[in-house]
Amino acid sequence: MYFTSPLNCVQITPPVSLRVMHDRWPNRGADNVGSTPRTARASTVATPRSPPGDGPTSARPRLQNRGSAAAVEPIQIPQRVSAAVESGSPSRLNVESLLAQAKSGNPIRMMQGQGGSKTQRELAKVQDYQTLALACKRAGKQREEGQAYLALGAIYENSANFLKAISFYEKFFAISNELKDNVNACAALNSIGVCHQMIGGERHLDLAIEHHAKHLERADVNGKFIAHCNLGLAFSGKGEEEKATLNHRQALRYAILLADVAGEALACGNLGMSGSRKGDDVTARACLERHLKLSDTLDDKRGSADACRELGFMSLKKGEYDEASRYFESALVLAQEMEEEKKEVELKCQIGVARGTVRLDEMKAQLQAIVESEMNEEAGM
């Protein structure tokens, strides 16, 4: 957006195409595009979610809009950058708007909800944008051609066809670069990097790092926040936690510079998860407690629930069973409010483990006291 299991940060809901990756919460942001640094992918400010991650910042394939400071991204999920205003939101594809901006004047044959299967509607969109791209290319309208490629990339990305999406984002980048349009070039680099991150595997993670690094070089402050978040998540995916930590620290630095509370919460969550994986429990606990506090301030129930859950596991690991139980109970209340049944079941099990362990320790202590008392009596006799 990506605790014994990862927290979730930025996530995408169909049909979103923005994203940033978090350790557990990958992020995307926008470069001078009006988006805040927290989302993985940006429309003029948005993000997506990607595959499962481990920890509060795992990336998952869907993105959330990051247009306001209140839009909180899950940790460990790749973040996205916004394309220029005229391109609309790559994360939530507004077909009519994009067509109008491309000045095609031709409505899409099948809009969502107009009939036909979802596959047929998506196919119709693809055909429309391919026709539009070809027409703009023949007419020498490079900018409009690029917008069509952006839309095609978003459609394929939302269908989890990341390789196909990358091919169109690369065309969008080539045109943006040729036009010296840095905002859209950054959005393209971000999108390509996030797609490689979603595919996973060492080769694609290396390519993700390469593109996020290029994005970092060209980005404004908001974009640098997003690029560092995504680089941190990509390095974590490769098991290079030291490099991941350095990037999450830089992301935190930019979030504070921007006075972006949601971004700070995201960076703290990712830092906490990275510290936990390295075995640095002191740093991990401090960062997760800060993440919890900021999530509560932002009324981010999901972030608060994930933080409580992770802190519960940390307390369990240290043998602090009463504290673990309290954290799990807080997470359970939030999960019930969000109607997340699977998490409710898991948290109830963890509460049972924590309470049961406390009870077991008490019984052991009582048994030990009885044994010692009997031994003392026998010795006195």
Coordinates of C-alpha atoms in Angstrom, one line a residue:
M1 CA 0.0 0.0 0.0
Y2 CA 1.7 -4.7 1.0
F3 CA 2.9 -7.8 12.8
T4 CA 3.4 -11.5 12.2
S5 CA 1.4 -10.7 9.2
P6 CA 1.9 -7.5 7.2
L7 CA 0.0 -4.3 7.7
N8 CA -1.6 -2.8 4.7
C9 CA -1.0 0.7 3.5
V10 CA -2.0 2.1 0.2
Q11 CA -4.4 0.0 -1.6
I12 CA -6.3 0.1 -4.9
T13 CA -9.8 -0.5 -5.5
P14 CA -11.0 -1.1 -9.0
P15 CA -10.5 0.6 -11.2
V16 CA -7.6 2.4 -9.7
S17 CA -4.2 2.7 -11.2
L18 CA -2.1 4.7 -8.8
R19 CA 0.1 3.3 -6.2
V20 CA 3.0 3.4 -3.9
M21 CA 4.5 0.4 -2.2
H22 CA 4.9 0.2 1.6
D23 CA 6.9 -2.2 3.5
R24 CA 3.6 -3.4 4.4
W25 CA 2.2 -0.3 3.1
P26 CA 3.6 0.6 -0.4
N27 CA 2.9 4.2 -1.5
R28 CA 2.5 6.3 -4.5
G29 CA 2.6 9.9 -4.8
A30 CA 2.4 12.7 -7.3
D31 CA 5.2 14.9 -8.5
N32 CA 4.1 18.4 -8.7
V33 CA 0.8 17.0 -9.7
G34 CA -1.3 18.0 -6.7
S35 CA -1.0 14.7 -5.0
T36 CA 0.2 14.1 -1.5
P37 CA 3.2 11.8 -0.9
R38 CA 1.2 9.0 0.5
T39 CA -0.4 7.1 -2.3
A40 CA 1.2 4.7 -4.5
R41 CA -0.3 5.8 -7.7
A42 CA -1.6 9.2 -8.4
S43 CA -4.3 10.6 -10.4
T44 CA -3.9 14.1 -9.9
V45 CA -3.4 12.6 -6.5
A46 CA -4.0 8.9 -5.9
T47 CA -2.6 5.3 -5.2
P48 CA -3.2 1.5 -5.8
R49 CA -2.9 -1.8 -3.9
S50 CA -0.7 -4.7 -4.8
P51 CA 0.1 -8.3 -3.8
P52 CA 0.3 -9.5 -0.2
G53 CA 3.1 -8.1 1.8
D54 CA 4.4 -8.8 5.3
G55 CA 3.9 -6.3 7.9
P56 CA 2.0 -3.1 8.2
T57 CA 3.2 -2.0 4.9
S58 CA 2.7 -4.8 2.5
A59 CA 1.8 -3.9 -1.0
R60 CA -1.4 -5.0 -2.6
P61 CA -2.8 -4.5 -6.0
R62 CA -5.3 -1.7 -5.4
L63 CA -4.9 2.0 -4.9
Q64 CA -6.6 4.7 -3.0
N65 CA -6.9 8.3 -3.8
R66 CA -4.4 10.4 -2.2
G67 CA -5.8 13.7 -3.0
S68 CA -6.1 14.9 0.6
A69 CA -4.1 14.6 3.8
A70 CA -7.0 12.6 5.2
A71 CA -6.5 9.8 2.6
V72 CA -4.4 7.4 4.6
E73 CA -2.5 4.7 2.8
P74 CA -1.8 1.3 4.3
I75 CA 1.8 0.6 5.0
Q76 CA 3.9 -1.8 2.9
I77 CA 2.1 -1.0 -0.3
P78 CA 3.7 0.7 -3.3
Q79 CA 2.6 4.3 -3.8
R80 CA 1.7 6.1 -7.0
V81 CA 2.2 9.5 -8.5
S82 CA -0.4 11.6 -10.2
A83 CA -0.2 12.3 -13.8
A84 CA -0.8 15.8 -15.1
V85 CA -4.2 17.3 -14.5
E86 CA -5.2 16.9 -18.2
S87 CA -4.7 13.2 -18.0
G88 CA -7.2 12.6 -15.3
S89 CA -6.7 10.1 -12.6
P90 CA -4.7 7.1 -13.8
S91 CA -5.9 5.3 -10.7
R92 CA -9.6 5.8 -11.2
L93 CA -9.9 5.9 -14.9
N94 CA -12.4 8.5 -16.1
V95 CA -12.9 7.4 -19.6
E96 CA -15.2 10.3 -20.7
S97 CA -12.9 12.8 -19.2
L98 CA -9.8 11.4 -20.9
L99 CA -11.6 11.2 -24.2
A100 CA -12.7 14.8 -23.9
Q101 CA -9.2 15.9 -23.0
A102 CA -7.8 14.0 -25.9
K103 CA -10.4 15.9 -28.0
S104 CA -11.5 12.8 -29.8
G105 CA -15.2 13.6 -29.6
N106 CA -16.0 9.9 -29.8
P107 CA -17.8 8.4 -26.9
I108 CA -16.8 4.9 -25.7
R109 CA -19.0 2.2 -27.1
M110 CA -19.6 0.6 -23.7
M111 CA -19.3 2.4 -20.5
Q112 CA -19.3 0.6 -17.2
G113 CA -22.9 -0.3 -16.3
Q114 CA -24.2 0.0 -19.8
G115 CA -24.6 -3.7 -20.5
G116 CA -22.4 -6.5 -21.6
S117 CA -20.0 -8.5 -19.4
K118 CA -17.2 -6.8 -17.6
T119 CA -14.8 -8.4 -20.0
Q120 CA -16.7 -7.0 -23.0
R121 CA -16.7 -3.6 -21.5
E122 CA -13.0 -3.7 -20.8
L123 CA -12.4 -4.9 -24.3
A124 CA -14.5 -2.1 -25.7
K125 CA -12.4 0.4 -23.7
V126 CA -9.2 -1.1 -25.0
Q127 CA -10.3 -0.9 -28.6
D128 CA -11.5 2.7 -28.2
Y129 CA -8.2 3.8 -26.8
Q130 CA -6.1 1.9 -29.3
T131 CA -8.1 3.5 -32.1
L132 CA -7.7 6.9 -30.4
A133 CA -3.9 6.4 -30.0
L134 CA -3.6 5.5 -33.7
A135 CA -5.7 8.5 -34.8
C136 CA -3.7 10.9 -32.7
K137 CA -0.4 9.4 -33.9
R138 CA -1.5 10.0 -37.5
A139 CA -2.6 13.5 -36.7
G140 CA 0.6 14.3 -35.0
K141 CA -1.1 14.9 -31.6
Q142 CA 1.6 13.5 -29.4
R143 CA 0.2 14.7 -26.1
E144 CA -3.2 13.1 -26.8
E145 CA -1.6 10.0 -28.0
G146 CA 0.3 9.7 -24.8
Q147 CA -2.9 10.2 -22.8
A148 CA -4.4 7.2 -24.7
Y149 CA -1.4 5.1 -23.8
L150 CA -1.8 6.1 -20.2
A151 CA -5.4 5.0 -20.2
L152 CA -4.6 1.7 -21.8
G153 CA -1.9 1.1 -19.1
A154 CA -4.4 1.9 -16.4
I155 CA -6.9 -0.5 -17.8
Y156 CA -4.5 -3.4 -18.1
E157 CA -3.0 -2.6 -14.7
N158 CA -6.5 -2.8 -13.1
S159 CA -6.9 -6.2 -14.8
A160 CA -3.6 -7.3 -13.1
N161 CA -2.0 -7.7 -16.6
F162 CA 1.1 -5.8 -15.4
L163 CA 3.4 -6.7 -18.3
K164 CA 0.9 -5.3 -20.8
A165 CA 0.4 -2.3 -18.7
I166 CA 4.1 -1.7 -18.5
S167 CA 4.4 -1.7 -22.3
F168 CA 1.8 1.2 -22.6
Y169 CA 3.3 3.1 -19.7
E170 CA 6.7 3.0 -21.4
K171 CA 5.1 4.5 -24.5
F172 CA 3.5 7.2 -22.3
F173 CA 6.9 7.9 -20.8
A174 CA 8.7 8.1 -24.2
I175 CA 6.2 10.7 -25.4
S176 CA 6.2 12.7 -22.1
N177 CA 10.0 12.7 -22.1
E178 CA 10.1 13.8 -25.7
L179 CA 7.7 16.7 -24.9
K180 CA 9.8 17.5 -21.8
D181 CA 6.7 17.0 -19.7
N182 CA 8.4 16.1 -16.4
V183 CA 5.2 15.7 -14.4
N184 CA 3.8 13.0 -16.7
A185 CA 7.3 11.5 -17.1
C186 CA 7.5 11.0 -13.4
A187 CA 4.0 9.5 -13.3
A188 CA 5.0 7.1 -16.0
L189 CA 8.2 6.0 -14.2
N190 CA 6.2 5.6 -11.0
S191 CA 3.6 3.4 -12.7
I192 CA 6.3 1.3 -14.4
G193 CA 8.1 0.8 -11.1
V194 CA 4.9 -0.1 -9.3
C195 CA 3.9 -2.7 -11.9
H196 CA 7.3 -4.4 -11.7
Q197 CA 6.9 -4.4 -7.9
M198 CA 3.5 -6.0 -8.2
I199 CA 4.9 -8.8 -10.4
G200 CA 7.6 -9.5 -7.8
G201 CA 10.6 -11.7 -8.1
E202 CA 14.3 -10.5 -8.0
R203 CA 14.4 -9.4 -11.7
H204 CA 11.3 -7.4 -11.5
L205 CA 12.2 -5.9 -8.1
D206 CA 15.5 -4.8 -9.6
L207 CA 13.6 -3.1 -12.5
A208 CA 11.2 -1.6 -10.0
I209 CA 14.2 -0.1 -8.0
E210 CA 15.7 1.2 -11.3
H211 CA 12.5 3.0 -12.2
H212 CA 11.8 4.3 -8.7
A213 CA 15.4 5.6 -8.6
K214 CA 14.9 7.5 -11.9
H215 CA 11.6 8.8 -10.5
L216 CA 13.5 10.0 -7.4
E217 CA 16.0 11.9 -9.5
R218 CA 13.3 13.9 -11.4
A219 CA 10.6 14.3 -8.7
D220 CA 9.6 17.2 -6.6
V221 CA 9.4 16.9 -2.8
N222 CA 6.0 15.1 -2.9
G223 CA 7.4 12.7 -5.5
K224 CA 10.6 12.0 -3.6
F225 CA 8.5 11.0 -0.6
I226 CA 6.7 8.4 -2.8
A227 CA 9.8 7.2 -4.5
H228 CA 11.6 6.6 -1.2
C229 CA 8.5 4.7 0.1
N230 CA 8.5 2.5 -3.0
L231 CA 12.3 2.0 -2.9
G232 CA 12.0 0.9 0.7
L233 CA 9.4 -1.6 -0.1
A234 CA 11.3 -2.9 -3.1
F235 CA 14.5 -3.4 -1.1
S236 CA 12.5 -5.1 1.7
G237 CA 11.1 -7.5 -1.0
K238 CA 14.8 -8.4 -1.8
G239 CA 15.6 -8.9 1.9
E240 CA 17.9 -5.8 1.9
E241 CA 16.5 -4.3 5.1
E242 CA 19.3 -1.8 5.7
K243 CA 18.7 -0.1 2.4
A244 CA 15.0 -0.3 3.0
T245 CA 15.3 1.4 6.4
L246 CA 17.4 4.2 4.8
N247 CA 14.7 4.9 2.2
H248 CA 11.9 4.8 4.8
R249 CA 13.8 7.3 6.9
Q250 CA 14.2 9.6 3.9
A251 CA 10.5 9.2 3.3
L252 CA 9.8 10.2 6.9
R253 CA 12.1 13.2 6.5
Y254 CA 10.1 14.4 3.5
A255 CA 6.8 13.8 5.1
I256 CA 7.8 15.9 8.1
L257 CA 9.2 18.6 5.7
L258 CA 5.8 18.6 3.9
A259 CA 3.9 18.7 7.3
D260 CA 2.0 15.6 5.9
V261 CA 0.6 13.8 8.9
A262 CA -0.7 10.9 6.9
G263 CA 2.6 10.6 5.1
E264 CA 4.4 10.6 8.4
A265 CA 2.1 7.8 9.7
L266 CA 2.8 5.7 6.6
A267 CA 6.6 6.2 6.8
C268 CA 6.6 5.4 10.6
G269 CA 4.6 2.2 9.9
N270 CA 7.0 1.1 7.2
L271 CA 10.0 1.9 9.4
G272 CA 8.4 -0.1 12.2
M273 CA 7.9 -3.1 10.0
S274 CA 11.4 -2.9 8.6
G275 CA 12.9 -2.7 12.2
S276 CA 10.8 -5.7 13.2
R277 CA 12.2 -7.8 10.4
K278 CA 15.7 -6.8 11.3
G279 CA 15.1 -7.7 14.9
D280 CA 15.4 -4.1 16.1
D281 CA 12.4 -4.3 18.5
V282 CA 13.2 -1.0 20.2
T283 CA 13.0 1.0 16.9
A284 CA 10.1 -1.1 15.7
R285 CA 8.0 -0.5 18.8
A286 CA 8.7 3.2 18.8
C287 CA 7.8 3.6 15.2
L288 CA 4.7 1.5 15.4
E289 CA 3.5 3.4 18.5
R290 CA 4.0 6.6 16.6
H291 CA 2.1 5.2 13.7
L292 CA -0.7 4.2 16.0
K293 CA -0.9 7.7 17.5
L294 CA -1.0 9.4 14.1
S295 CA -3.5 6.9 12.8
D296 CA -5.8 7.7 15.7
T297 CA -5.4 11.4 15.1
L298 CA -6.3 10.9 11.4
D299 CA -9.2 8.6 12.4
D300 CA -7.6 5.9 10.2
K301 CA -9.2 2.8 11.6
R302 CA -7.4 0.4 9.4
G303 CA -4.0 1.9 10.3
S304 CA -4.8 1.9 14.0
A305 CA -6.0 -1.7 13.8
D306 CA -2.9 -2.9 12.0
A307 CA -0.6 -1.0 14.4
C308 CA -2.4 -2.5 17.4
R309 CA -2.2 -6.0 15.9
E310 CA 1.6 -5.6 15.3
L311 CA 2.2 -4.2 18.7
G312 CA 0.2 -7.1 20.1
F313 CA 2.5 -9.6 18.4
M314 CA 5.6 -7.7 19.6
S315 CA 4.3 -7.8 23.2
L316 CA 3.5 -11.5 22.8
K317 CA 7.0 -12.2 21.7
K318 CA 8.4 -10.4 24.7
G319 CA 6.2 -12.3 27.1
E320 CA 4.1 -9.3 27.9
Y321 CA 0.8 -11.2 27.7
D322 CA -1.5 -8.7 29.4
E323 CA -0.3 -5.9 27.2
A324 CA -0.6 -8.1 24.1
S325 CA -4.2 -9.0 25.0
R326 CA -5.0 -5.3 25.3
Y327 CA -3.6 -4.5 21.9
F328 CA -5.4 -7.4 20.3
E329 CA -8.7 -6.3 21.9
S330 CA -8.3 -2.8 20.6
A331 CA -7.6 -4.2 17.1
L332 CA -10.7 -6.5 17.4
V333 CA -13.0 -3.6 18.2
L334 CA -11.7 -1.7 15.1
A335 CA -12.0 -4.9 12.9
Q336 CA -15.6 -5.3 14.1
E337 CA -16.4 -1.7 13.2
M338 CA -14.9 -2.2 9.7
E339 CA -16.8 -5.6 9.5
E340 CA -13.7 -7.6 8.6
E341 CA -14.7 -11.0 9.7
K342 CA -11.5 -12.8 8.9
K343 CA -9.5 -10.4 11.0
E344 CA -12.0 -10.7 13.8
V345 CA -11.5 -14.5 13.9
E346 CA -7.7 -14.2 13.9
L347 CA -7.7 -11.5 16.6
K348 CA -10.1 -13.6 18.8
C349 CA -7.6 -16.5 18.5
Q350 CA -4.7 -14.2 19.5
I351 CA -6.6 -12.9 22.5
G352 CA -7.3 -16.4 23.5
V353 CA -3.6 -17.3 23.2
A354 CA -2.5 -14.2 25.3
R355 CA -5.2 -14.7 28.0
G356 CA -4.6 -18.5 28.1
T357 CA -0.8 -18.0 28.5
V358 CA -1.4 -15.5 31.4
R359 CA -3.8 -18.0 33.0
L360 CA -1.3 -20.8 32.4
D361 CA 1.5 -18.8 34.1
E362 CA -0.7 -18.1 37.0
M363 CA -1.6 -21.8 37.4
K364 CA 2.1 -22.7 37.2
A365 CA 3.0 -20.2 39.9
Q366 CA 0.2 -21.6 42.1
L367 CA 1.3 -25.1 41.5
Q368 CA 4.9 -24.2 42.3
A369 CA 3.8 -22.5 45.5
I370 CA 1.9 -25.6 46.5
V371 CA 4.9 -27.9 45.8
E372 CA 7.3 -25.7 47.7
S373 CA 4.9 -25.5 50.6
E374 CA 4.5 -29.3 50.8
M375 CA 8.3 -29.7 50.6
N376 CA 8.8 -27.2 53.4
E377 CA 6.3 -29.1 55.5
E378 CA 8.0 -32.4 54.9
A379 CA 11.4 -30.9 55.7
G380 CA 10.0 -29.5 59.0
M381 CA 8.7 -32.9 60.0

